[in-house]
XYZ file of C-alpha atoms in Angstrom:
275
model
C -17.903 -37.675 -80.292
C -14.438 -36.113 -79.998
C -14.628 -36.427 -76.201
C -15.226 -40.165 -76.083
C -12.640 -40.724 -78.815
C -10.037 -38.799 -76.823
C -10.646 -41.107 -73.844
C -10.464 -44.173 -76.083
C -7.218 -43.024 -77.686
C -5.617 -42.452 -74.289
C -6.515 -46.013 -73.335
C -4.927 -47.298 -76.537
C -1.853 -45.131 -76.018
C -1.411 -46.486 -72.491
C -1.129 -50.027 -73.837
C 0.614 -49.237 -77.143
C 2.711 -46.026 -77.279
C 2.854 -44.179 -80.600
C 6.522 -45.157 -81.047
C 5.608 -48.847 -80.940
C 2.599 -48.329 -83.193
C 4.779 -46.454 -85.686
C 7.138 -49.421 -85.820
C 4.214 -51.744 -86.494
C 2.986 -49.439 -89.254
C 6.469 -49.346 -90.766
C 6.585 -53.154 -90.905
C 3.183 -53.420 -92.580
C 3.039 -54.301 -96.271
C 2.909 -51.236 -98.557
C -0.494 -49.594 -98.822
C -2.570 -50.377 -101.887
C -3.880 -47.675 -104.232
C -7.435 -47.121 -102.967
C -8.330 -44.264 -105.315
C -6.647 -45.956 -108.260
C -8.702 -49.125 -107.750
C -11.952 -47.147 -107.861
C -10.928 -45.246 -110.971
C -9.817 -48.451 -112.690
C -13.156 -50.144 -112.005
C -15.083 -47.122 -113.229
C -13.051 -46.995 -116.431
C -13.434 -50.730 -117.003
C -17.203 -50.468 -116.559
C -17.737 -47.601 -118.965
C -17.953 -44.869 -116.339
C -20.152 -46.677 -113.809
C -19.024 -45.547 -110.332
C -16.453 -47.723 -108.591
C -17.848 -49.544 -105.565
C -16.667 -49.252 -101.980
C -18.553 -52.031 -100.157
C -18.842 -51.573 -96.402
C -18.186 -54.241 -93.767
C -20.654 -53.019 -91.168
C -22.344 -54.728 -88.223
C -24.557 -51.904 -86.937
C -25.323 -48.189 -87.334
C -26.675 -45.452 -85.037
C -29.711 -44.900 -87.256
C -30.611 -48.529 -88.048
C -29.249 -50.472 -85.078
C -28.016 -54.025 -85.616
C -27.780 -54.758 -89.338
C -26.105 -58.149 -89.357
C -26.746 -60.399 -86.323
C -24.477 -63.179 -87.658
C -21.651 -60.768 -88.403
C -18.513 -62.374 -89.860
C -16.263 -59.598 -91.220
C -13.957 -61.931 -93.127
C -16.790 -63.830 -94.800
C -18.510 -60.571 -95.763
C -15.281 -59.068 -97.122
C -14.543 -62.182 -99.173
C -18.074 -62.102 -100.557
C -17.784 -58.459 -101.535
C -14.499 -59.120 -103.308
C -15.915 -62.160 -105.108
C -18.888 -60.076 -106.238
C -16.655 -57.432 -107.798
C -16.268 -54.589 -105.280
C -13.262 -52.385 -106.054
C -12.567 -51.444 -102.432
C -13.860 -52.187 -98.945
C -14.726 -49.899 -96.048
C -14.302 -51.450 -92.598
C -16.004 -49.901 -89.569
C -13.634 -49.739 -86.602
C -15.695 -47.613 -84.203
C -17.002 -49.786 -81.364
C -19.428 -47.434 -79.595
C -21.752 -46.593 -82.482
C -21.016 -49.264 -85.094
C -19.904 -52.311 -83.054
C -16.740 -52.420 -85.128
C -13.071 -52.842 -84.288
C -9.555 -52.555 -85.669
C -9.226 -56.314 -85.252
C -11.675 -56.678 -88.178
C -9.249 -54.817 -90.441
C -6.411 -57.113 -89.445
C -8.526 -60.255 -89.845
C -9.668 -59.258 -93.333
C -6.129 -58.525 -94.451
C -4.771 -61.756 -92.927
C -7.460 -63.700 -94.780
C -5.897 -62.654 -98.095
C -8.500 -60.156 -99.286
C -6.725 -58.047 -101.913
C -9.171 -55.117 -102.236
C -7.784 -51.869 -100.805
C -9.239 -51.221 -97.346
C -10.613 -47.988 -95.906
C -10.515 -47.602 -92.135
C -13.844 -45.958 -91.287
C -13.202 -44.393 -87.913
C -13.965 -41.080 -86.208
C -10.387 -39.840 -86.623
C -9.355 -36.906 -84.455
C -5.649 -37.674 -83.919
C -2.732 -38.945 -85.975
C -2.432 -41.874 -83.548
C -5.526 -43.423 -85.155
C -3.967 -43.151 -88.611
C -0.866 -45.025 -87.461
C -3.146 -47.622 -85.864
C -5.090 -47.991 -89.114
C -1.873 -48.563 -91.095
C -0.538 -51.026 -88.524
C -3.761 -53.042 -88.790
C -3.683 -53.150 -92.603
C -5.673 -50.149 -93.834
C -4.734 -48.485 -97.115
C -6.884 -45.367 -96.644
C -8.683 -43.534 -93.846
C -11.868 -41.523 -93.491
C -11.651 -37.891 -92.368
C -14.870 -36.020 -91.572
C -14.864 -32.330 -92.465
C -17.718 -31.557 -90.060
C -15.566 -32.388 -87.024
C -12.159 -31.261 -88.292
C -10.961 -27.749 -89.058
C -8.894 -27.120 -92.175
C -5.635 -26.949 -90.132
C -6.580 -30.313 -88.603
C -7.300 -31.729 -92.039
C -3.988 -30.442 -93.394
C -2.111 -32.075 -90.503
C -3.944 -35.396 -90.739
C -3.689 -35.654 -94.533
C 0.068 -35.059 -94.248
C 0.305 -37.810 -91.636
C -1.637 -40.104 -93.949
C 0.572 -39.361 -96.942
C 3.691 -39.957 -94.826
C 2.516 -43.564 -94.383
C 1.788 -44.034 -98.074
C -1.959 -44.015 -97.464
C -4.837 -42.074 -98.994
C -7.844 -40.206 -97.585
C -11.546 -40.036 -98.169
C -12.665 -36.648 -96.825
C -16.378 -36.594 -96.157
C -18.680 -33.589 -96.386
C -22.170 -33.806 -94.927
C -25.579 -32.276 -95.339
C -26.427 -29.212 -93.243
C -30.067 -29.365 -92.162
C -30.179 -25.620 -91.613
C -28.838 -24.642 -95.001
C -30.819 -24.225 -98.201
C -27.657 -24.893 -100.188
C -26.732 -28.016 -98.207
C -22.985 -28.251 -97.542
C -21.705 -26.092 -100.369
C -19.647 -23.976 -97.894
C -18.082 -27.186 -96.562
C -17.224 -28.301 -100.084
C -15.723 -24.844 -100.667
C -13.444 -25.430 -97.656
C -12.029 -28.505 -99.349
C -10.729 -26.426 -102.243
C -8.370 -24.635 -99.845
C -6.614 -27.891 -98.926
C -3.767 -29.803 -100.523
C -5.831 -32.754 -101.737
C -2.937 -34.835 -103.033
C -3.803 -38.460 -102.350
C -7.350 -37.551 -101.362
C -10.844 -38.138 -102.658
C -14.068 -36.604 -101.415
C -17.299 -38.169 -100.229
C -20.769 -36.645 -99.993
C -22.854 -38.169 -97.217
C -26.472 -38.002 -98.315
C -27.711 -38.593 -94.754
C -28.276 -35.624 -92.465
C -27.084 -37.040 -89.157
C -29.241 -34.626 -87.180
C -32.498 -35.676 -88.853
C -31.346 -39.000 -90.394
C -33.149 -37.956 -93.578
C -31.516 -39.284 -96.737
C -31.769 -37.817 -100.222
C -29.622 -38.640 -103.240
C -30.478 -35.172 -104.518
C -27.948 -33.817 -102.043
C -25.082 -35.203 -104.129
C -26.531 -33.701 -107.290
C -27.040 -30.293 -105.658
C -23.553 -30.142 -104.172
C -21.846 -31.339 -107.356
C -23.811 -28.776 -109.396
C -22.692 -25.926 -107.122
C -19.728 -23.681 -107.939
C -17.297 -25.537 -105.638
C -18.707 -28.863 -106.859
C -17.993 -27.862 -110.447
C -14.449 -26.862 -109.447
C -13.923 -30.242 -107.797
C -14.923 -31.898 -111.066
C -12.719 -29.553 -113.096
C -9.744 -30.559 -110.938
C -10.483 -34.216 -111.622
C -11.003 -35.141 -107.974
C -12.783 -38.420 -107.363
C -16.048 -38.013 -105.430
C -18.053 -40.798 -103.805
C -21.768 -40.714 -103.101
C -22.542 -42.145 -99.671
C -25.766 -43.298 -97.959
C -29.150 -44.011 -99.501
C -27.807 -46.187 -102.318
C -29.798 -49.411 -102.571
C -30.267 -50.220 -106.249
C -28.419 -50.091 -109.561
C -30.596 -47.113 -110.514
C -29.335 -45.324 -107.382
C -25.790 -46.010 -108.568
C -26.673 -44.502 -111.931
C -28.197 -41.482 -110.207
C -24.912 -40.966 -108.368
C -23.127 -41.238 -111.706
C -25.385 -38.585 -113.252
C -24.621 -36.308 -110.299
C -20.924 -36.525 -111.107
C -19.811 -39.146 -108.581
C -17.120 -41.541 -109.777
C -17.598 -43.858 -106.800
C -20.254 -44.983 -104.345
C -19.941 -46.245 -100.788
C -22.627 -48.796 -99.890
C -23.126 -50.724 -96.669
C -26.620 -51.343 -95.378
C -28.212 -52.575 -98.601
C -25.403 -55.122 -99.080
C -24.632 -56.399 -95.600
C -28.279 -57.272 -94.936
C -28.283 -59.766 -97.834
C -27.657 -63.460 -97.327
C -25.501 -63.684 -100.461
C -23.400 -60.524 -100.411
C -21.467 -61.483 -103.552
C -24.700 -61.632 -105.546
C -25.875 -58.424 -103.865
C -22.755 -56.669 -105.176
C -23.319 -58.017 -108.691
C -26.946 -56.857 -108.658
C -25.969 -53.405 -107.422
C -23.407 -53.123 -110.213
C -26.037 -54.120 -112.760
C -24.689 -57.558 -113.600
């Protein structure tokens, strides 16, 4: 993954140097409060997790999800249905996404804070995300060392943005990714939230129990004690799944597949939220 991204970034850099991208990012409207929007929705709904609805055309595990993909229409539907924030896939190789979708959604007047969901390995991508209208970025702990995470979170904060740092399930571990969650406690997590991906990307097996197990662990309890917002990701299809994430200690959920496949995504959001 890092190898193909490095090639892609060099191609981007050849056409748009970092200095030019930084100027574009500087001219962008101020970033919205991604974490604050999720917390506000959760508080307004009596503790029900805030919803990050994902604008997603395809996935490596499921293939094409939305043949008639219209990112703006989907984003507007999510917002109308009551999503607190949106996640926009920008990776082209595995998800058939693009940064142009971020820009189009923002130009269309969608007011929800936007997460750029990209395999980020360099600060260049963070500047690109800001220039195209993102308010937050995804960082994946499994592919980034703690020094890398420290550097990239600082770059994100310098642009007024926030981070969702994702931990994943380890198929070879009986305690899932508790060691990875422990790593997070060594970081400066100012302006950051955490996400637990319930899908093991080596087996593609999904279990919501993973969130419960990790949040019940010693580092998971410390994350809760510190008041850090945690999102449950993958395997969330129903309102009961949302409630299960809530019982695990998640204050947010990130949902894509179960929403984007629906003809009426606004109603799909309302149903997921229990309305």
